[in-house]
Short mmCIF file of C-alpha atoms in Angstrom, two decimals:
data_model
loop_
_atom_site.label_atom_id
_atom_site.label_comp_id
_atom_site.label_asym_id
_atom_site.label_seq_id
_atom_site.Cartn_x
_atom_site.Cartn_y
_atom_site.Cartn_z
CA MET O 1 40.93 37.41 -7.81
CA GLU O 2 41.59 33.80 -8.78
CA ALA O 3 40.20 33.05 -12.21
CA ASP O 4 38.23 29.94 -13.05
CA PRO O 5 39.97 28.06 -15.88
CA LEU O 6 36.80 26.19 -16.80
CA TYR O 7 34.88 29.40 -17.27
CA LEU O 8 37.71 31.11 -19.12
CA ALA O 9 37.83 28.24 -21.57
CA GLY O 10 34.27 28.99 -22.61
CA GLN O 11 34.16 32.80 -22.52
CA PRO O 12 34.49 35.00 -25.57
CA ALA O 13 37.98 36.19 -26.47
CA GLY O 14 38.95 39.54 -25.03
CA GLN O 15 36.80 39.36 -21.90
CA PRO O 16 38.61 40.42 -18.70
CA LEU O 17 39.43 37.95 -15.97
CA ALA O 18 36.76 39.62 -13.83
CA TYR O 19 34.26 37.82 -16.06
CA ALA O 20 35.28 34.52 -14.43
CA TRP O 21 33.00 32.36 -12.34
CA GLY O 22 34.19 33.94 -9.12
CA ARG O 23 32.41 37.22 -9.72
CA ASP O 24 29.84 38.44 -7.27
CA ILE O 25 26.25 37.95 -8.34
CA CYS O 26 25.77 41.67 -8.74
CA GLU O 27 28.51 41.68 -11.40
CA MET O 28 27.21 38.65 -13.27
CA PRO O 29 26.25 39.10 -16.87
CA GLU O 30 22.55 39.09 -17.44
CA SER O 31 20.99 35.71 -18.17
CA ARG O 32 20.46 35.08 -21.85
CA SER O 33 17.27 33.97 -23.53
CA SER O 34 19.31 32.90 -26.55
CA PRO O 35 22.64 31.51 -25.27
CA ARG O 36 25.54 31.56 -27.65
CA ALA O 37 26.86 28.35 -29.16
CA LEU O 38 28.70 26.15 -26.70
CA SER O 39 32.45 25.96 -26.95
CA PRO O 40 34.16 22.54 -27.14
CA ALA O 41 35.10 22.87 -23.46
CA TRP O 42 31.48 23.30 -22.35
CA LEU O 43 30.28 20.57 -24.69
CA GLY O 44 32.91 18.24 -23.28
CA GLY O 45 31.88 19.05 -19.71
CA LEU O 46 28.21 18.51 -20.49
CA LEU O 47 28.92 15.23 -22.24
CA ALA O 48 30.92 14.02 -19.23
CA VAL O 49 28.03 14.89 -16.91
CA ILE O 50 25.51 13.12 -19.16
CA LEU O 51 27.70 10.00 -19.31
CA LEU O 52 28.04 10.03 -15.53
CA GLY O 53 24.28 10.33 -15.14
CA ALA O 54 23.69 7.57 -17.68
CA GLY O 55 26.10 5.23 -15.92
CA LEU O 56 24.47 5.80 -12.55
CA ARG O 57 20.98 5.19 -13.94
CA LEU O 58 21.80 2.10 -16.01
CA HIS O 59 24.10 0.43 -13.48
CA GLY O 60 22.21 -2.00 -11.26
CA LEU O 61 18.95 -1.34 -13.07
CA ALA O 62 17.80 -4.93 -12.46
CA ALA O 63 19.24 -5.28 -8.94
CA GLU O 64 16.03 -4.56 -7.03
CA SER O 65 12.86 -6.64 -7.23
CA ILE O 66 9.90 -5.36 -9.18
CA TRP O 67 7.49 -3.97 -6.59
CA LEU O 68 3.74 -3.38 -6.53
CA ASP O 69 3.50 -0.16 -8.54
CA GLU O 70 5.98 -1.38 -11.15
CA ALA O 71 4.03 -4.62 -11.53
CA THR O 72 0.89 -2.53 -12.03
CA SER O 73 2.67 -0.61 -14.81
CA ILE O 74 3.63 -3.86 -16.53
CA LEU O 75 0.13 -5.35 -16.25
CA LEU O 76 -1.39 -2.24 -17.81
CA ALA O 77 1.26 -2.05 -20.53
CA ARG O 78 0.54 -5.65 -21.57
CA MET O 79 -3.01 -4.69 -22.55
CA ASP O 80 -4.05 -3.47 -25.97
CA LEU O 81 -4.26 0.32 -26.07
CA PRO O 82 -8.08 0.66 -25.84
CA SER O 83 -8.17 -1.67 -22.82
CA LEU O 84 -5.19 0.12 -21.32
CA ILE O 85 -6.96 3.47 -21.52
CA ARG O 86 -10.22 2.08 -20.09
CA THR O 87 -8.42 0.42 -17.20
CA THR O 88 -6.26 3.45 -16.49
CA ALA O 89 -9.41 5.56 -16.28
CA GLN O 90 -10.43 3.40 -13.29
CA ASP O 91 -7.05 3.91 -11.58
CA ILE O 92 -5.54 7.16 -10.24
CA HIS O 93 -3.04 8.08 -12.96
CA PRO O 94 -3.40 9.21 -16.60
CA PRO O 95 -2.31 6.91 -19.46
CA VAL O 96 0.68 8.35 -21.37
CA TYR O 97 3.42 6.55 -19.44
CA TYR O 98 1.58 3.23 -19.67
CA ALA O 99 1.02 3.73 -23.39
CA LEU O 100 4.73 4.40 -23.93
CA LEU O 101 5.62 1.35 -21.86
CA HIS O 102 3.20 -0.67 -24.00
CA LEU O 103 5.22 0.33 -27.06
CA TRP O 104 8.45 -0.37 -25.14
CA LEU O 105 7.60 -3.90 -23.90
CA PRO O 106 8.55 -5.70 -27.15
CA LEU O 107 12.14 -4.96 -26.09
CA GLY O 108 11.65 -7.27 -23.11
CA GLU O 109 9.78 -7.64 -19.81
CA GLY O 110 12.75 -8.27 -17.52
CA GLU O 111 13.60 -5.80 -14.77
CA PHE O 112 16.29 -4.04 -16.83
CA ALA O 113 14.16 -3.72 -19.95
CA VAL O 114 11.00 -2.35 -18.32
CA ARG O 115 12.95 0.13 -16.20
CA ALA O 116 15.11 1.36 -19.06
CA LEU O 117 12.30 3.65 -20.30
CA SER O 118 12.46 5.63 -17.05
CA ALA O 119 16.26 5.55 -17.10
CA PHE O 120 16.36 7.18 -20.53
CA ALA O 121 13.85 9.83 -19.42
CA GLY O 122 16.09 10.53 -16.44
CA ILE O 123 19.18 10.80 -18.64
CA LEU O 124 17.46 13.21 -21.05
CA ALA O 125 16.53 15.50 -18.16
CA ILE O 126 20.23 16.25 -17.56
CA PRO O 127 20.88 18.25 -20.77
CA PHE O 128 17.45 19.88 -20.44
CA LEU O 129 18.36 21.21 -17.00
CA PHE O 130 21.69 22.42 -18.32
CA GLN O 131 19.92 24.30 -21.09
CA LEU O 132 17.43 25.85 -18.67
CA GLY O 133 20.22 26.83 -16.29
CA ARG O 134 22.30 28.55 -18.96
CA SER O 135 19.22 30.35 -20.28
CA LEU O 136 18.25 31.60 -16.83
CA TYR O 137 21.76 32.31 -15.57
CA ASP O 138 24.88 31.10 -17.39
CA GLU O 139 26.80 27.99 -18.44
CA GLN O 140 28.39 27.43 -15.04
CA VAL O 141 25.08 27.35 -13.23
CA GLY O 142 23.61 25.13 -15.93
CA LEU O 143 26.51 22.68 -15.82
CA LEU O 144 26.61 22.45 -12.03
CA ALA O 145 22.83 22.01 -11.84
CA ALA O 146 23.10 19.27 -14.47
CA LEU O 147 25.86 17.61 -12.43
CA LEU O 148 23.74 17.71 -9.27
CA LEU O 149 20.84 16.18 -11.17
CA ALA O 150 23.12 13.50 -12.61
CA VAL O 151 24.16 12.44 -9.09
CA SER O 152 20.88 13.19 -7.29
CA PRO O 153 19.99 10.06 -5.26
CA LEU O 154 16.28 10.85 -5.52
CA HIS O 155 16.37 11.34 -9.28
CA VAL O 156 18.54 8.26 -9.83
CA TRP O 157 16.14 6.17 -7.73
CA TYR O 158 13.04 7.16 -9.69
CA SER O 159 14.93 6.90 -12.97
CA GLN O 160 15.36 3.22 -12.08
CA GLU O 161 11.69 2.58 -11.44
CA ALA O 162 9.14 1.43 -13.99
CA ARG O 163 6.82 4.32 -13.20
CA MET O 164 6.02 7.71 -14.67
CA TYR O 165 7.91 10.01 -12.29
CA ALA O 166 11.11 10.45 -14.31
CA LEU O 167 9.05 11.04 -17.45
CA VAL O 168 6.79 13.71 -15.93
CA THR O 169 9.89 15.41 -14.51
CA LEU O 170 11.41 15.52 -18.00
CA LEU O 171 8.22 16.85 -19.59
CA THR O 172 7.60 19.58 -17.00
CA LEU O 173 11.26 20.58 -17.16
CA GLY O 174 11.00 20.91 -20.94
CA GLY O 175 7.73 22.82 -20.68
CA SER O 176 9.21 25.18 -18.09
CA TYR O 177 12.24 25.83 -20.29
CA TRP O 178 10.06 26.67 -23.29
CA LEU O 179 7.79 28.93 -21.26
CA TRP O 180 10.82 30.88 -20.03
CA GLN O 181 12.05 31.19 -23.59
CA ALA O 182 8.61 32.26 -24.77
CA THR O 183 8.42 35.05 -22.18
CA GLN O 184 11.85 36.32 -23.22
CA ARG O 185 11.77 35.85 -27.00
CA GLY O 186 8.06 35.67 -27.74
CA ARG O 187 8.45 33.11 -30.53
CA ALA O 188 5.37 31.11 -31.50
CA ALA O 189 7.49 27.94 -31.66
CA ASP O 190 8.37 28.29 -27.95
CA TRP O 191 4.72 28.69 -26.96
CA LEU O 192 3.81 25.64 -29.06
CA ALA O 193 6.57 23.50 -27.52
CA TYR O 194 5.48 24.65 -24.06
CA ALA O 195 1.84 23.72 -24.71
CA LEU O 196 2.68 20.29 -26.12
CA SER O 197 5.13 19.44 -23.32
CA MET O 198 2.77 20.44 -20.54
CA SER O 199 -0.16 18.65 -22.16
CA LEU O 200 1.85 15.43 -22.31
CA ALA O 201 2.96 16.03 -18.72
CA LEU O 202 -0.66 16.29 -17.57
CA TYR O 203 -1.43 13.02 -19.34
CA THR O 204 1.56 11.48 -17.53
CA HIS O 205 0.92 12.63 -13.95
CA TYR O 206 -1.57 15.08 -12.51
CA HIS O 207 1.03 16.86 -10.35
CA ALA O 208 2.21 18.51 -13.54
CA VAL O 209 -0.63 20.98 -12.97
CA PHE O 210 1.31 22.50 -10.08
CA VAL O 211 4.30 23.24 -12.31
CA ILE O 212 1.95 24.75 -14.89
CA LEU O 213 0.46 26.92 -12.16
CA ALA O 214 3.89 28.06 -10.96
CA VAL O 215 5.48 28.94 -14.28
CA ASN O 216 2.35 30.69 -15.48
CA ALA O 217 2.32 32.77 -12.31
CA PHE O 218 5.74 33.90 -13.45
CA ALA O 219 4.46 34.59 -16.98
CA LEU O 220 1.71 36.85 -15.62
CA LEU O 221 4.12 38.64 -13.28
CA ARG O 222 6.55 39.02 -16.17
CA TRP O 223 3.79 40.67 -18.17
CA ALA O 224 2.72 42.95 -15.30
CA LEU O 225 6.05 43.93 -13.75
CA TRP O 226 8.48 44.05 -16.67
CA PRO O 227 6.65 45.83 -19.49
CA ALA O 228 9.60 46.18 -21.86
CA PRO O 229 9.47 44.00 -23.86
CA ARG O 230 6.20 42.42 -22.81
CA PRO O 231 5.42 38.83 -23.80
CA SER O 232 2.39 38.46 -26.01
CA LEU O 233 -0.70 38.06 -23.82
CA ARG O 234 -2.57 36.72 -26.84
CA ARG O 235 -0.04 33.93 -27.42
CA TRP O 236 0.00 33.13 -23.72
CA LEU O 237 -3.80 32.75 -23.74
CA LEU O 238 -3.67 30.61 -26.86
CA ALA O 239 -1.07 28.32 -25.25
CA GLN O 240 -3.24 27.86 -22.14
CA ALA O 241 -6.28 27.23 -24.32
CA ALA O 242 -4.35 24.61 -26.26
CA ILE O 243 -3.42 22.77 -23.06
CA ALA O 244 -7.03 22.93 -21.85
CA LEU O 245 -8.41 21.66 -25.15
CA LEU O 246 -5.87 18.84 -25.38
CA PHE O 247 -6.67 17.71 -21.83
CA LEU O 248 -10.45 18.20 -22.15
CA PRO O 249 -11.19 14.59 -23.30
CA TRP O 250 -9.63 13.26 -20.08
CA LEU O 251 -11.15 15.84 -17.74
CA PRO O 252 -14.33 13.79 -16.98
CA VAL O 253 -12.07 10.86 -16.03
CA LEU O 254 -10.06 13.05 -13.67
CA LEU O 255 -13.20 14.42 -12.03
CA ASP O 256 -14.53 10.89 -11.58
CA GLN O 257 -11.25 9.73 -10.06
CA ILE O 258 -11.38 12.60 -7.58
CA ALA O 259 -15.03 11.92 -6.73
CA THR O 260 -14.45 8.19 -6.17
CA GLY O 261 -11.53 8.74 -3.81
CA GLY O 262 -8.49 8.04 -5.97
CA GLY O 263 -5.27 8.04 -4.02
CA TYR O 264 -6.86 6.46 -0.93
CA TRP O 265 -3.52 4.89 -0.02
CA ILE O 266 -1.95 8.33 0.52
CA ALA O 267 -4.65 9.29 3.02
CA GLU O 268 -4.14 6.01 4.88
CA ALA O 269 -0.35 5.78 4.74
CA ILE O 270 0.69 9.46 4.79
CA GLY O 271 -2.29 11.62 5.64
CA HIS O 272 -2.20 15.41 5.84
CA PRO O 273 1.38 16.73 5.74
CA SER O 274 2.71 18.85 8.59
CA PRO O 275 5.20 21.71 8.13
CA ARG O 276 7.93 19.27 9.17
CA VAL O 277 7.30 17.35 5.96
CA LEU O 278 8.61 20.33 3.98
CA VAL O 279 11.93 20.01 5.80
CA GLU O 280 12.01 16.30 5.03
CA THR O 281 11.37 17.11 1.37
CA TRP O 282 14.32 19.51 1.39
CA ILE O 283 16.48 16.69 2.79
CA ASP O 284 15.17 14.28 0.14
CA TYR O 285 16.06 16.79 -2.56
CA GLY O 286 19.62 16.84 -1.22
CA ILE O 287 20.99 13.54 0.07
CA GLY O 288 17.92 11.54 -0.89
CA ASN O 289 15.94 8.80 0.78
CA ALA O 290 19.01 6.91 2.03
CA ARG O 291 19.90 9.47 4.69
CA LEU O 292 19.48 7.10 7.65
CA TRP O 293 22.48 5.08 6.43
CA TYR O 294 24.83 8.06 6.46
CA PRO O 295 27.12 8.34 9.49
CA VAL O 296 25.62 10.99 11.76
CA GLU O 297 28.51 13.42 11.28
CA VAL O 298 28.40 13.08 7.50
CA ARG O 299 24.65 13.52 7.45
CA ARG O 300 24.88 16.70 9.51
CA LEU O 301 27.65 17.98 7.28
CA GLY O 302 25.40 17.36 4.31
CA TYR O 303 22.57 19.33 5.89
CA ALA O 304 24.94 22.22 6.57
CA LEU O 305 26.39 22.30 3.05
CA PHE O 306 23.06 22.06 1.27
CA ALA O 307 21.59 24.69 3.60
CA GLY O 308 24.60 26.95 3.07
CA ALA O 309 24.35 26.77 -0.72
CA SER O 310 20.61 27.38 -0.53
CA LEU O 311 21.04 30.45 1.68
CA LEU O 312 23.73 31.86 -0.61
CA ALA O 313 21.25 31.64 -3.50
CA VAL O 314 18.50 33.31 -1.46
CA GLY O 315 20.88 36.09 -0.44
CA ALA O 316 21.97 36.59 -4.02
CA ALA O 317 18.36 36.81 -5.17
CA ILE O 318 17.48 39.39 -2.51
CA GLY O 319 20.57 41.43 -3.36
CA ARG O 320 19.80 41.41 -7.07
CA TRP O 321 16.18 42.33 -6.49
CA ARG O 322 17.15 45.30 -4.33
CA ARG O 323 19.72 46.59 -6.80
CA LYS O 324 18.10 45.86 -10.15
CA PRO O 325 14.52 44.63 -9.76
CA SER O 326 13.87 45.18 -13.46
CA SER O 327 16.81 43.08 -14.68
CA ARG O 328 16.54 39.80 -16.51
CA LEU O 329 18.51 38.15 -13.71
CA SER O 330 15.81 39.21 -11.24
CA GLN O 331 13.30 37.57 -13.54
CA ALA O 332 15.40 34.41 -13.57
CA PHE O 333 15.43 34.26 -9.78
CA LEU O 334 11.68 34.84 -9.61
CA PHE O 335 11.09 32.11 -12.17
CA THR O 336 13.22 29.62 -10.23
CA PHE O 337 11.67 30.39 -6.84
CA LEU O 338 8.12 30.14 -8.21
CA TYR O 339 8.93 26.91 -10.06
CA LEU O 340 10.08 25.40 -6.77
CA GLY O 341 8.21 27.20 -4.01
CA LEU O 342 4.79 27.72 -5.55
CA SER O 343 4.66 24.16 -6.95
CA LEU O 344 5.68 22.54 -3.67
CA GLY O 345 3.64 24.90 -1.52
CA ALA O 346 0.50 24.35 -3.59
CA VAL O 347 0.75 20.55 -3.24
CA TRP O 348 1.30 20.90 0.50
CA LEU O 349 -1.68 23.24 0.86
CA VAL O 350 -4.06 21.12 -1.24
CA SER O 351 -2.95 18.05 0.74
CA GLN O 352 -4.47 19.55 3.86
CA PHE O 353 -7.83 18.78 2.23
CA LYS O 354 -7.05 16.02 -0.29
CA PRO O 355 -3.86 14.11 0.65
CA MET O 356 -1.48 13.92 -2.31
CA TYR O 357 1.89 14.79 -0.77
CA ALA O 358 3.87 11.65 -1.61
CA ARG O 359 7.66 11.79 -2.08
CA ARG O 360 7.67 10.30 -5.55
CA TYR O 361 4.99 12.75 -6.73
CA LEU O 362 7.31 15.65 -5.84
CA LEU O 363 10.13 14.71 -8.21
CA PRO O 364 9.05 17.29 -10.88
CA PHE O 365 9.91 20.08 -8.42
CA LEU O 366 13.51 18.91 -7.90
CA PRO O 367 15.16 20.69 -10.92
CA PRO O 368 14.58 24.28 -9.70
CA TYR O 369 16.03 23.39 -6.30
CA LEU O 370 19.18 22.15 -7.99
CA LEU O 371 19.34 25.39 -9.98
CA LEU O 372 19.25 27.33 -6.71
CA LEU O 373 21.99 25.14 -5.23
CA ALA O 374 24.14 25.77 -8.30
CA MET O 375 23.46 29.48 -8.06
CA GLY O 376 24.45 29.41 -4.40
CA VAL O 377 27.78 27.75 -5.21
CA ARG O 378 28.21 30.36 -7.93
CA GLN O 379 28.39 33.10 -5.28
CA ILE O 380 31.63 31.93 -3.67
CA PRO O 381 34.34 34.30 -4.93
CA TRP O 382 37.30 31.91 -4.55
CA ALA O 383 37.57 29.25 -7.23
CA ARG O 384 39.09 26.59 -4.99
CA TRP O 385 36.42 26.98 -2.32
CA ARG O 386 33.75 27.03 -4.97
CA ALA O 387 35.08 23.84 -6.53
CA ALA O 388 35.41 22.26 -3.07
CA LEU O 389 31.75 22.97 -2.24
CA ALA O 390 30.56 21.66 -5.61
CA ALA O 391 32.67 18.52 -5.17
CA ALA O 392 31.41 18.02 -1.60
CA LEU O 393 27.76 18.28 -2.66
CA ALA O 394 28.32 15.81 -5.50
CA ALA O 395 30.27 13.44 -3.21
CA LEU O 396 27.46 13.46 -0.63
CA CYS O 397 24.99 12.58 -3.37
CA LEU O 398 27.21 9.80 -4.70
CA LEU O 399 27.50 8.40 -1.19
CA GLY O 400 23.71 8.22 -1.03
CA ILE O 401 23.59 6.39 -4.35
CA GLY O 402 26.15 3.94 -3.00
CA PHE O 403 24.01 3.29 0.07
CA MET O 404 20.93 2.72 -2.11
CA ALA O 405 22.87 0.18 -4.16
CA TYR O 406 24.25 -1.61 -1.07
CA TYR O 407 21.04 -1.76 1.00
CA PRO O 408 18.03 -3.19 -0.90
CA GLN O 409 15.00 -0.93 -0.57
CA ASN O 410 12.32 -2.52 -2.73
CA ASP O 411 10.05 -5.24 -1.42
CA ALA O 412 11.77 -8.62 -1.76
CA TRP O 413 9.27 -10.19 -4.17
CA ARG O 414 11.91 -12.03 -6.16
CA SER O 415 13.07 -13.92 -3.06
CA ALA O 416 9.53 -14.42 -1.76
CA VAL O 417 8.32 -16.03 -4.97
CA SER O 418 11.44 -18.19 -5.19
CA TYR O 419 10.68 -19.45 -1.68
CA VAL O 420 7.09 -20.33 -2.61
CA GLN O 421 8.09 -21.97 -5.89
CA ALA O 422 10.68 -24.11 -4.11
CA HIS O 423 7.94 -25.61 -1.88
CA ALA O 424 4.80 -25.36 -4.05
CA GLN O 425 2.78 -28.41 -5.09
CA PRO O 426 -0.25 -29.04 -7.30
CA GLY O 427 -3.37 -28.11 -5.37
CA ASP O 428 -1.87 -24.97 -3.81
CA VAL O 429 -3.45 -21.51 -3.85
CA ALA O 430 -2.07 -18.13 -2.78
CA VAL O 431 -4.04 -15.52 -0.79
CA PHE O 432 -2.87 -11.93 -0.37
CA VAL O 433 -3.38 -9.28 2.32
CA PRO O 434 -3.60 -6.68 0.86
CA GLN O 435 -5.03 -8.38 -2.20
CA TRP O 436 -3.20 -6.18 -4.73
CA ASN O 437 0.11 -7.82 -3.77
CA HIS O 438 -0.80 -10.55 -6.24
CA LYS O 439 0.59 -8.24 -8.95
CA PRO O 440 4.33 -8.32 -8.05
CA PHE O 441 3.95 -11.93 -6.90
CA ASP O 442 2.60 -13.05 -10.26
CA TYR O 443 5.21 -10.99 -12.15
CA TYR O 444 7.76 -13.52 -10.87
CA ALA O 445 5.46 -16.56 -10.46
CA ARG O 446 4.11 -16.14 -14.02
CA GLY O 447 0.98 -18.20 -13.39
CA ALA O 448 2.73 -21.03 -11.54
CA LEU O 449 -0.14 -21.34 -9.03
CA PRO O 450 -3.69 -19.99 -8.65
CA LEU O 451 -4.07 -16.60 -6.97
CA TYR O 452 -7.07 -15.58 -4.85
CA ARG O 453 -7.69 -11.84 -5.28
CA GLU O 454 -11.09 -11.31 -3.68
CA LEU O 455 -10.34 -10.11 -0.12
CA PRO O 456 -11.67 -6.55 0.24
CA VAL O 457 -9.39 -3.67 1.20
CA PRO O 458 -9.81 -2.73 3.95
CA LEU O 459 -11.36 -5.83 5.51
CA PRO O 460 -14.69 -4.71 7.04
CA GLN O 461 -14.90 -4.99 10.80
CA ASP O 462 -17.92 -7.26 10.51
CA ALA O 463 -16.47 -9.39 7.69
CA ASP O 464 -16.93 -13.14 7.92
CA VAL O 465 -13.44 -14.40 7.11
CA GLN O 466 -14.64 -17.99 6.82
CA ALA O 467 -17.21 -17.01 4.21
CA LEU O 468 -14.66 -14.93 2.29
CA LEU O 469 -12.28 -17.91 2.10
CA ALA O 470 -14.99 -20.51 1.43
CA PRO O 471 -14.24 -20.65 -2.36
CA LEU O 472 -10.80 -22.07 -1.48
CA ALA O 473 -12.16 -25.27 0.06
CA ARG O 474 -11.32 -27.23 -3.11
CA TYR O 475 -7.59 -26.59 -2.66
CA GLN O 476 -5.29 -28.72 -0.54
CA ARG O 477 -2.88 -26.07 0.71
CA LEU O 478 -3.00 -22.29 1.09
CA TRP O 479 -0.13 -19.81 0.93
CA LEU O 480 -0.91 -16.64 2.91
CA VAL O 481 1.12 -13.65 1.75
CA TRP O 482 0.45 -11.12 4.52
CA THR O 483 1.82 -7.65 5.27
CA PRO O 484 1.63 -7.21 9.07
CA GLY O 485 0.04 -3.97 10.27
CA HIS O 486 -1.24 -2.97 6.83
CA TYR O 487 -4.51 -1.06 6.87
CA ALA O 488 -6.03 -3.81 4.71
CA ASP O 489 -6.18 -6.00 7.85
CA PRO O 490 -4.37 -4.24 10.70
CA ASP O 491 -5.57 -6.74 13.32
CA GLY O 492 -4.46 -9.76 11.31
CA ARG O 493 -7.90 -11.42 11.33
CA VAL O 494 -7.24 -13.46 8.20
CA ARG O 495 -4.07 -14.92 9.64
CA ALA O 496 -5.71 -15.50 13.04
CA TYR O 497 -8.53 -17.42 11.36
CA LEU O 498 -6.12 -19.64 9.44
CA ASP O 499 -3.93 -20.21 12.51
CA GLY O 500 -7.01 -21.29 14.46
CA ARG O 501 -8.37 -23.70 11.81
CA PHE O 502 -5.44 -25.25 9.95
CA ARG O 503 -1.95 -26.53 10.55
CA ARG O 504 0.81 -24.18 9.52
CA GLU O 505 3.68 -26.01 7.84
CA LEU O 506 6.03 -23.24 6.70
CA ARG O 507 6.70 -19.62 7.43
CA GLY O 508 9.13 -17.12 5.91
CA ASP O 509 9.69 -13.38 6.40
CA PHE O 510 10.64 -11.23 3.41
CA ALA O 511 11.46 -7.53 3.59
CA GLY O 512 8.56 -5.51 2.26
CA ALA O 513 6.78 -8.57 0.83
CA GLY O 514 5.77 -9.48 4.37
CA GLN O 515 5.24 -12.89 5.95
CA ILE O 516 4.53 -15.98 3.91
CA SER O 517 2.89 -18.95 5.62
CA LEU O 518 1.78 -22.30 4.22
CA TYR O 519 -1.35 -23.96 5.65
CA ASP O 520 -2.55 -27.54 5.14
CA LEU O 521 -6.31 -27.12 4.55
CA GLY O 522 -6.89 -30.78 5.42
CA ALA O 523 -5.20 -30.74 8.84
CA ALA O 524 -6.16 -29.10 12.13
CA PRO O 525 -3.56 -27.03 14.02
#
């Protein structure tokens, strides 16, 4: 059997070559709840992966325009903390990310500065995943999973966005790691770290509850199925009670947000997910949201390689369960599958009643999928083929990152505002359909012209457009910033009214930001 030099560099002296990475899963050493100290070779490999991930997340951080949700983050973060919390309570997300961004903003409000908070959260997730992987399985699985996270197009994308998704992924990953450690070692410090991490995760994004559900399902199964040594049921209950008590002050806010229809945009734009959406999520977790730019043959190759690695992991888990269902490695597989499958499945199921299945909300469930991919690669017994598959998966991911950098994906608000500012005059006003697009517009305009924010979303079928726009009669010219086909005004009644009453002088089309038209309010068409 061909030995793996990388593995041999990190193994204890005197171990046989059969201990190398190429061993069959049934001959793997049991996963360790307390991994030994890393050798210089493993530390060097981990550092290289972290630096790669950091470079990918910091490069081009300011290339894309700030879009609607990012502008919302910045507006909230500019408030004092009491106002921030009150305003967040009227939105659909909890306040921790906004509070951290509030503390971060003194570093700057440019695109790079405001996104750097998410970038650092994304970078920190890389060593956390390595640590979880080596605790569940071994150093090779941890390092390959960390590499796949470092080059994951989906994770890189949301690590470059001024939103909470990279942060909640980091917090749930940390909480999951500490719960695994707590079920294996039983230390009070692990239970405390788990409770604090998951509490912060819940205050960052509500989808953290699905990770809490999944990993605690494992904890209960661990207690019921593997009695020796059993984790402390008392400490487990205390940890859950601590999370509940810490979140209790915000619970009335959450219930009110649910009752008042928070997340309406998901119901309108996405709706109830079909089973096909689960396949699309699997694709997103692999080559990311840039898949349409891949050449067809490369895209299909990517599907085959990611599917192959996934199936190898599933086969290894079934084989281990049949041979040694009581082993720690069987526990590790169960933990990983619940972390991924139960979390994702629960969101999909709940979304049949209350739509909440949005791609960016699913980022916290990416790490266990990457662990399974790494475990699948781990099964190949020939070092060169194993290295070739790992390299191919990483190369496919890097290609996706390259496509994301080459093809702009965010709404072109920077260009749209530059166009308006180049032609604006005193006496102008801007109107938005949907009205919330004033947020990214004003991020770049910075108060350069008045903004009209009063059009309802959606526009009622019996709405009197003339009456809604009557307060604008004192202005000389009107800029309409309109997103065609948006549910705010799908029939374009606002634009039709303006086209029928006033002369249009300019029109520009901007990707994502929509159409921008200038009307002379003193001239007929």
